[in-house]
Coordinates of C-alpha atoms and ligand atoms in Angstrom, one line a residue:
X20 CA -119.3 -9.6 -6.6
X21 CA -122.7 -9.9 -8.4
X22 CA -122.2 -6.4 -9.9
X23 CA -118.7 -7.5 -11.2
X24 CA -120.2 -10.6 -12.8
X25 CA -122.9 -8.5 -14.5
X26 CA -120.2 -6.3 -16.1
X27 CA -118.4 -9.4 -17.5
X28 CA -121.5 -10.9 -19.0
X29 CA -122.3 -9.9 -22.6
X30 CA -125.6 -8.0 -22.8
X31 CA -127.3 -10.4 -25.1
X32 CA -126.4 -13.6 -23.1
X33 CA -129.1 -14.8 -20.7
X34 CA -128.0 -14.6 -17.1
X35 CA -126.3 -17.7 -15.9
X36 CA -128.2 -19.6 -13.3
X37 CA -126.4 -19.5 -10.0
X38 CA -124.6 -22.8 -9.3
X39 CA -126.5 -25.0 -6.9
X40 CA -124.6 -26.0 -3.8
X41 CA -123.0 -29.4 -4.4
X42 CA -123.6 -29.2 -8.2
X43 CA -120.2 -27.8 -9.1
X44 CA -119.0 -26.2 -12.3
X45 CA -120.8 -26.7 -15.7
X46 CA -118.8 -28.8 -18.2
X47 CA -116.0 -26.6 -19.8
X48 CA -116.9 -25.7 -23.3
X49 CA -114.4 -27.2 -25.6
X50 CA -115.1 -24.5 -28.1
X51 CA -113.8 -22.0 -25.6
X52 CA -110.6 -23.8 -24.9
X53 CA -107.6 -23.5 -27.2
X54 CA -108.5 -24.5 -30.7
X55 CA -105.6 -27.1 -30.8
X56 CA -107.7 -29.2 -28.4
X57 CA -110.3 -29.8 -31.1
X58 CA -107.6 -30.7 -33.7
X59 CA -107.2 -34.4 -34.4
X60 CA -103.4 -33.9 -34.6
X61 CA -103.3 -33.8 -30.8
X62 CA -105.0 -37.1 -30.5
X63 CA -102.6 -38.9 -32.8
X64 CA -99.8 -39.6 -30.3
X65 CA -102.2 -40.9 -27.7
X66 CA -104.1 -43.1 -30.1
X67 CA -101.2 -45.3 -30.9
X68 CA -100.2 -45.7 -27.2
X69 CA -103.8 -46.4 -26.3
X70 CA -104.3 -49.0 -29.0
X71 CA -101.0 -50.7 -28.0
X72 CA -102.1 -50.8 -24.4
X73 CA -105.6 -52.1 -25.2
X74 CA -104.3 -55.0 -27.3
X75 CA -101.1 -55.9 -25.3
X76 CA -100.8 -59.3 -27.1
X77 CA -101.0 -57.9 -30.6
X78 CA -97.9 -57.8 -32.7
X79 CA -97.2 -54.1 -32.7
X80 CA -95.6 -52.2 -35.6
X81 CA -97.3 -49.0 -34.5
X82 CA -95.3 -46.6 -32.3
X83 CA -91.5 -46.2 -32.8
X84 CA -90.8 -47.8 -29.5
X85 CA -87.2 -49.0 -29.0
X86 CA -86.3 -52.5 -28.1
X87 CA -85.1 -52.4 -24.5
X88 CA -84.8 -56.0 -23.5
X89 CA -81.0 -55.8 -22.9
X90 CA -81.6 -53.3 -20.0
X91 CA -81.6 -54.6 -16.4
X92 CA -83.2 -51.9 -14.3
X93 CA -81.7 -52.9 -11.0
X94 CA -78.2 -53.0 -12.5
X95 CA -78.1 -50.5 -15.3
X96 CA -79.8 -47.5 -13.6
X97 CA -77.6 -47.6 -10.5
X98 CA -74.5 -48.1 -12.6
X99 CA -75.3 -45.0 -14.8
X100 CA -76.1 -42.9 -11.7
X101 CA -72.9 -44.0 -10.1
X102 CA -70.9 -43.3 -13.2
X103 CA -72.3 -39.8 -13.2
X104 CA -71.8 -39.1 -9.5
X105 CA -68.2 -40.5 -9.7
X106 CA -67.6 -38.2 -12.6
X107 CA -68.8 -35.0 -11.0
X108 CA -67.8 -35.9 -7.4
X109 CA -70.0 -36.6 -4.4
X110 CA -70.3 -33.0 -3.2
X111 CA -71.2 -31.5 -6.6
X112 CA -73.5 -34.4 -7.3
X113 CA -75.5 -33.7 -4.1
X114 CA -76.4 -30.2 -5.3
X115 CA -76.8 -31.2 -9.0
X116 CA -79.1 -34.1 -8.4
X117 CA -81.2 -32.9 -5.5
X118 CA -81.5 -29.2 -6.3
X119 CA -83.1 -27.1 -9.0
X120 CA -80.6 -26.7 -11.7
X121 CA -79.2 -24.8 -14.6
X122 CA -82.0 -24.1 -17.1
X123 CA -79.9 -25.2 -20.1
X124 CA -79.1 -28.5 -18.4
X125 CA -76.2 -30.1 -16.6
X126 CA -75.1 -32.7 -19.1
X127 CA -74.5 -30.3 -22.0
X128 CA -70.7 -31.0 -22.0
X129 CA -71.3 -34.7 -22.0
X130 CA -73.7 -34.4 -24.9
X131 CA -71.2 -32.3 -26.8
X132 CA -68.6 -35.0 -26.2
X133 CA -71.1 -37.7 -27.4
X134 CA -72.0 -35.6 -30.5
X135 CA -68.3 -35.3 -31.4
X136 CA -67.8 -39.1 -31.3
X137 CA -71.1 -40.3 -32.7
X138 CA -72.0 -37.6 -35.2
X139 CA -68.8 -35.7 -35.9
X140 CA -70.7 -32.5 -34.8
X141 CA -68.5 -30.0 -33.1
X142 CA -71.0 -28.2 -30.9
X143 CA -70.3 -25.5 -28.4
X144 CA -71.7 -27.0 -25.1
X145 CA -73.1 -23.5 -24.3
X146 CA -75.3 -23.7 -27.4
X147 CA -77.1 -26.9 -26.2
X148 CA -80.3 -26.8 -24.2
X149 CA -81.2 -30.1 -22.5
X150 CA -84.9 -30.7 -22.7
X151 CA -87.6 -33.0 -21.4
X152 CA -87.6 -35.2 -24.4
X153 CA -87.1 -33.9 -27.9
X154 CA -90.8 -33.0 -27.7
X155 CA -90.0 -30.0 -25.4
X156 CA -87.3 -28.9 -27.8
X157 CA -89.9 -28.9 -30.6
X158 CA -92.3 -26.9 -28.5
X159 CA -89.9 -24.2 -27.5
X160 CA -88.4 -23.8 -31.0
X161 CA -92.0 -23.4 -32.4
X162 CA -92.8 -20.9 -29.6
X163 CA -89.7 -18.8 -30.3
X164 CA -90.2 -18.7 -34.1
X165 CA -93.9 -17.8 -33.9
X166 CA -93.9 -14.1 -33.2
X167 CA -97.2 -13.3 -35.0
X168 CA -99.7 -14.8 -37.5
X169 CA -97.4 -14.1 -40.4
X170 CA -94.9 -16.7 -39.3
X171 CA -95.1 -20.1 -40.8
X172 CA -93.2 -23.3 -40.5
X173 CA -92.4 -25.4 -43.6
X174 CA -92.2 -29.1 -42.9
X175 CA -91.4 -32.0 -45.2
X176 CA -94.7 -33.9 -45.5
X177 CA -95.7 -36.5 -44.3
X178 CA -94.5 -35.0 -41.0
X179 CA -93.9 -36.4 -37.5
X180 CA -97.0 -35.6 -35.5
X181 CA -94.8 -34.4 -32.5
X182 CA -93.8 -31.4 -34.6
X183 CA -97.1 -30.6 -36.2
X184 CA -98.7 -30.9 -32.7
X185 CA -96.1 -28.6 -31.1
X186 CA -96.6 -26.0 -33.9
X187 CA -100.4 -26.3 -33.4
X188 CA -100.0 -25.5 -29.7
X189 CA -98.6 -22.1 -30.5
X190 CA -100.8 -21.4 -33.5
X191 CA -97.8 -21.7 -35.9
X192 CA -99.1 -22.7 -39.3
X193 CA -97.4 -25.6 -40.9
X194 CA -96.9 -25.5 -44.7
X195 CA -96.2 -28.9 -46.2
X196 CA -93.2 -29.4 -48.5
X197 CA -93.2 -32.5 -50.7
X198 CA -90.9 -35.3 -49.7
X199 CA -90.8 -37.2 -53.0
X200 CA -88.3 -40.0 -53.3
X201 CA -85.4 -37.8 -52.2
X202 CA -86.7 -36.9 -48.7
X203 CA -87.3 -33.3 -49.8
X204 CA -88.4 -31.9 -53.1
X205 CA -86.0 -29.0 -53.4
X206 CA -88.1 -27.4 -56.2
X207 CA -91.2 -27.5 -54.0
X208 CA -89.1 -26.1 -51.0
X209 CA -88.2 -23.0 -53.0
X210 CA -91.7 -22.7 -54.4
X211 CA -93.3 -22.8 -50.9
X212 CA -90.9 -20.2 -49.6
X213 CA -91.7 -17.9 -52.6
X214 CA -95.5 -18.5 -52.4
X215 CA -95.5 -17.8 -48.6
X216 CA -93.5 -14.5 -49.1
X217 CA -95.8 -13.5 -52.0
X218 CA -98.7 -13.9 -49.5
X219 CA -97.0 -11.6 -47.0
X220 CA -96.0 -14.6 -44.8
X221 CA -92.7 -15.3 -43.2
X222 CA -91.4 -18.8 -43.6
X223 CA -89.1 -19.1 -40.6
X224 CA -87.8 -22.6 -40.8
X225 CA -88.2 -26.0 -42.5
X226 CA -88.5 -29.0 -40.3
X227 CA -87.2 -32.4 -41.6
X228 CA -85.9 -35.8 -40.5
X229 CA -83.0 -36.3 -42.9
X230 CA -82.1 -39.8 -41.8
X231 CA -84.5 -42.7 -42.0
X232 CA -87.4 -40.3 -41.5
X233 CA -90.4 -40.8 -39.4
X234 CA -92.7 -41.8 -41.1
X235 CA -91.3 -42.5 -44.5
X236 CA -87.9 -44.1 -43.7
X237 CA -86.4 -42.0 -46.5
X238 CA -82.8 -40.5 -46.1
X239 CA -81.5 -37.5 -48.0
X240 CA -78.4 -38.1 -50.3
X241 CA -75.3 -36.1 -49.6
X242 CA -75.8 -33.9 -52.7
X243 CA -79.4 -33.2 -51.6
X244 CA -78.1 -32.2 -48.2
X245 CA -75.5 -29.8 -49.6
X246 CA -78.0 -28.2 -52.0
X247 CA -80.6 -27.9 -49.2
X248 CA -78.1 -26.1 -47.0
X249 CA -77.3 -23.6 -49.7
X250 CA -80.9 -23.0 -50.6
X251 CA -81.9 -22.4 -47.0
X252 CA -79.0 -20.0 -46.5
X253 CA -79.8 -18.1 -49.8
X254 CA -83.4 -17.7 -48.7
X255 CA -82.8 -16.9 -45.1
X256 CA -84.7 -19.9 -43.8
X257 CA -83.6 -22.0 -40.8
X258 CA -83.5 -25.8 -41.1
X259 CA -84.7 -27.8 -38.1
X260 CA -83.0 -31.1 -38.3
X261 CA -84.5 -33.8 -36.2
X262 CA -82.2 -36.9 -35.9
X263 CA -83.5 -39.7 -33.6
X264 CA -82.9 -42.5 -36.1
X265 CA -79.6 -41.7 -37.9
X266 CA -77.9 -44.2 -35.7
X267 CA -79.8 -47.2 -37.0
X268 CA -78.2 -47.7 -40.4
X269 CA -75.5 -46.3 -42.6
X270 CA -76.4 -42.6 -42.3
X271 CA -74.9 -39.7 -44.2
X272 CA -73.2 -36.8 -42.3
X273 CA -75.9 -34.8 -40.5
X274 CA -76.9 -31.4 -41.9
X275 CA -75.5 -29.9 -38.7
X276 CA -72.1 -31.3 -39.4
X277 CA -72.2 -30.0 -43.0
X278 CA -73.6 -26.6 -42.1
X279 CA -71.2 -23.8 -43.0
X280 CA -73.9 -21.1 -43.0
X281 CA -75.2 -21.5 -39.4
X282 CA -78.7 -22.3 -40.6
X283 CA -79.3 -25.6 -38.8
X284 CA -81.1 -25.9 -35.5
X285 CA -80.4 -29.5 -34.4
X286 CA -82.9 -31.6 -32.4
X287 CA -81.6 -34.7 -30.6
X288 CA -83.1 -37.4 -28.5
X289 CA -81.8 -40.2 -26.3
X290 CA -85.2 -41.9 -26.5
X291 CA -84.1 -44.5 -29.1
X292 CA -80.3 -44.6 -28.4
X293 CA -80.6 -45.0 -24.6
X294 CA -84.2 -45.1 -23.3
X295 CA -87.4 -43.1 -23.7
X296 CA -88.2 -43.4 -20.0
X297 CA -85.6 -40.9 -19.1
X298 CA -87.3 -38.3 -21.4
X299 CA -84.0 -36.6 -22.3
X300 CA -83.6 -34.7 -25.5
X301 CA -81.8 -31.5 -26.5
X302 CA -81.5 -28.7 -29.1
X303 CA -78.3 -27.2 -30.5
X304 CA -79.1 -23.6 -31.4
X305 CA -75.9 -21.6 -31.9
X306 CA -77.4 -18.9 -34.1
X307 CA -76.5 -15.4 -32.8
X308 CA -79.5 -13.2 -31.7
X309 CA -79.5 -9.4 -32.0
X310 CA -78.7 -7.8 -28.6
X311 CA -76.2 -10.5 -27.8
X312 CA -76.4 -14.2 -26.9
X313 CA -77.6 -17.1 -28.9
X314 CA -80.9 -18.7 -29.9
X315 CA -80.1 -21.3 -27.3
X316 CA -80.2 -18.6 -24.6
X317 CA -83.6 -17.4 -25.8
X318 CA -84.9 -21.0 -25.9
X319 CA -83.7 -21.4 -22.3
X320 CA -85.8 -18.5 -21.3
X321 CA -88.9 -20.2 -22.7
X322 CA -87.9 -23.5 -21.1
X323 CA -87.6 -21.8 -17.8
X324 CA -91.4 -21.2 -18.0
X325 CA -92.3 -24.6 -19.2
X326 CA -90.3 -27.1 -17.2
X327 CA -87.9 -24.9 -15.2
X328 CA -85.2 -27.4 -15.8
X329 CA -85.0 -30.9 -17.1
X330 CA -85.1 -33.5 -14.3
X331 CA -81.4 -33.6 -13.1
X332 CA -81.9 -37.3 -12.0
X333 CA -83.0 -38.2 -15.6
X334 CA -80.0 -36.2 -16.9
X335 CA -77.7 -38.0 -14.6
X336 CA -78.9 -41.4 -15.9
X337 CA -78.3 -40.4 -19.5
X338 CA -75.0 -38.6 -18.6
X339 CA -73.9 -41.7 -16.7
X340 CA -74.7 -43.9 -19.7
X341 CA -72.6 -41.6 -21.9
X342 CA -69.7 -41.8 -19.5
X343 CA -70.1 -45.5 -19.1
X344 CA -69.7 -46.1 -22.8
X345 CA -66.9 -43.6 -23.4
X346 CA -69.3 -41.3 -25.2
X347 CA -69.5 -43.9 -28.0
X348 CA -73.2 -44.8 -28.0
X349 CA -73.0 -46.1 -31.5
X350 CA -70.5 -48.8 -30.4
X351 CA -72.5 -49.4 -27.2
X352 CA -75.7 -49.9 -29.3
X353 CA -74.1 -52.4 -31.8
X354 CA -76.4 -55.2 -30.9
X355 CA -79.5 -53.0 -31.0
X356 CA -78.4 -51.6 -34.4
X357 CA -78.0 -55.2 -35.6
X358 CA -81.4 -56.2 -34.2
X359 CA -83.2 -53.4 -35.9
X360 CA -81.4 -54.1 -39.2
X361 CA -82.4 -57.7 -38.9
X362 CA -86.1 -56.7 -38.2
X363 CA -86.0 -54.5 -41.3
X364 CA -84.7 -57.3 -43.5
X365 CA -87.4 -59.7 -42.1
X366 CA -90.1 -57.1 -42.8
X367 CA -88.9 -56.3 -46.4
X368 CA -88.3 -60.0 -47.2
X369 CA -91.7 -60.9 -45.7
X370 CA -93.5 -58.2 -47.8
X371 CA -91.7 -59.4 -51.0
X372 CA -92.6 -63.0 -50.3
X373 CA -96.3 -62.3 -49.7
X374 CA -97.1 -59.3 -51.9
X375 CA -94.6 -59.1 -54.8
X376 CA -96.7 -58.5 -57.9
X377 CA -100.0 -57.8 -56.0
X378 CA -101.8 -55.0 -57.7
X379 CA -101.9 -51.8 -55.8
X380 CA -99.5 -53.0 -53.0
X381 CA -96.1 -51.2 -52.9
X382 CA -93.6 -50.4 -50.2
X383 CA -90.3 -48.6 -49.9
X384 CA -86.9 -50.0 -49.1
X385 CA -85.3 -47.8 -46.3
X386 CA -81.6 -48.5 -45.6
X387 CA -82.2 -48.4 -41.8
X388 CA -84.3 -46.8 -39.1
X389 CA -87.6 -47.9 -37.7
X390 CA -90.1 -47.4 -40.5
X391 CA -91.3 -48.8 -43.8
X392 CA -94.3 -47.4 -45.7
X393 CA -96.8 -49.8 -47.3
X394 CA -99.3 -48.5 -50.0
X395 CA -102.4 -50.6 -50.2
X396 CA -105.4 -50.6 -52.6
X397 CA -108.0 -49.9 -49.9
X398 CA -109.0 -47.1 -47.5
X399 CA -107.0 -47.0 -44.3
X400 CA -108.2 -45.3 -41.2
X401 CA -108.3 -45.7 -37.4
X402 CA -111.3 -48.0 -37.6
X403 CA -109.3 -50.4 -39.8
X404 CA -106.5 -50.3 -37.3
X405 CA -108.9 -51.2 -34.6
X406 CA -110.3 -54.1 -36.8
X407 CA -106.8 -55.3 -37.5
X408 CA -105.8 -55.3 -33.8
X409 CA -109.0 -57.0 -32.7
X410 CA -109.3 -59.6 -35.4
X411 CA -105.8 -60.2 -36.6
X412 CA -103.7 -59.2 -33.6
X413 CA -101.6 -56.8 -35.6
X414 CA -101.1 -53.1 -34.9
X415 CA -99.7 -50.5 -37.3
X416 CA -99.9 -46.8 -37.9
X417 CA -102.4 -45.3 -40.4
X418 CA -100.4 -42.8 -42.4
X419 CA -103.1 -40.1 -42.6
X420 CA -101.9 -39.0 -39.1
X421 CA -98.8 -37.6 -40.7
X422 CA -100.7 -35.7 -43.4
X423 CA -102.9 -33.8 -41.0
X424 CA -105.9 -35.6 -42.4
X425 CA -105.1 -34.3 -45.9
X426 CA -103.9 -37.6 -47.4
X427 CA -102.2 -40.9 -46.7
X428 CA -105.5 -42.8 -46.6
X429 CA -104.1 -45.7 -48.6
X430 CA -100.9 -46.1 -46.6
X431 CA -99.7 -47.9 -43.6
X432 CA -96.5 -47.2 -41.6
Ligands
PLP526 C1 -89.2 -37.8 -35.6 C2 -89.0 -38.0 -34.1 N1 -88.4 -37.0 -33.4 C3 -88.2 -37.1 -32.1 C4 -88.6 -38.2 -31.4 C5 -88.3 -38.4 -30.0 O1 -89.0 -37.6 -29.2 P1 -88.8 -37.7 -27.6 O2 -87.3 -37.5 -27.3 O3 -89.7 -36.6 -27.1 O4 -89.2 -39.0 -27.2 C6 -89.3 -39.2 -32.1 C7 -89.9 -40.4 -31.4 O5 -90.7 -41.1 -31.8 C8 -89.5 -39.1 -33.5 O6 -90.1 -40.1 -34.2

């Protein structure tokens, strides 16, 4: 044993003192763990939840948490579960709910029915992988696209930290593409593809939230969507469309529903339209892969080594909700949609009332969704957030988190 240890130790390192009984392991060296762990991106998601929990009485504009007050846990959860078990039958439900399950999920057909009603997306159910939150979908897509260090992901900046974080976990470099007022600057998109290729890199895909984006609230016009699809196809770059907020406002047709080239990988989530507690998301990946099968089949292989399969009980709750509302979640969410729309109006009116004409203060006017961006004439960072929570009882999100620390220091989401 000692001889083996001696072989593993580098010659110039001093020999490690033997661990004293009862003393245990030395602290793990952060510098020897994966580099993402030292990257502030990974702390962003936790920070907002942590501040929200530390100041529970503060008015929180910080995380994109849905309003769930209409749910009655003791009534709604059993009703959804029953709707699901009635739908599949008691015998099948026993196996489906209590057993390990199909890696791609068990509510794929229900999701396909929901997508047809709510988004006019005609998805082959076999091309859907049900994931543990949309977050897992982001992770497995990044993992699949990153084959070596030449692969890069383009992403409209500012970018949702869930995606930059997922990319970071697999050492997939993210190249920012300017958002501008259109939600994506198409000239910059082409320039970034060209620049990357000139440097010997492979831009694999571009990530964006085309409807009421997180964090900007901006939506792409129909003409921008159509041009974007053509450009992506012409340049052989996939588009990763993430659509958790399209519901909450008058959204344009999704990129996926407009896609005639097969370039869109669509990420979905039931976190805002049903409940985040179920942790159900999905990815539609119908792109063929050489050797047979689809991108969804390949993603499922990765998923099988991450979460094996998404909790069938959580899937049954969401599946039951879809059955319960006749697959028309948009209609079932009418009061939530009105509630968020009302909040948005109060926010925009309140800003106008208080800050119209104030030098250096500007904000955008999203048509829906959860987010508004406010530009201010002072430095905004996490310390200021803490100060605001403590002294004013108001929590918001510093925008620098969405720029990977490369900007946004005078903006609040
Ligand atoms: C842009 C974006 N994508 C996806 C999600 C949902 O992710 P999940 O389903 O993992 O909760 C969110 C939630 O905040 C989001 O803002």
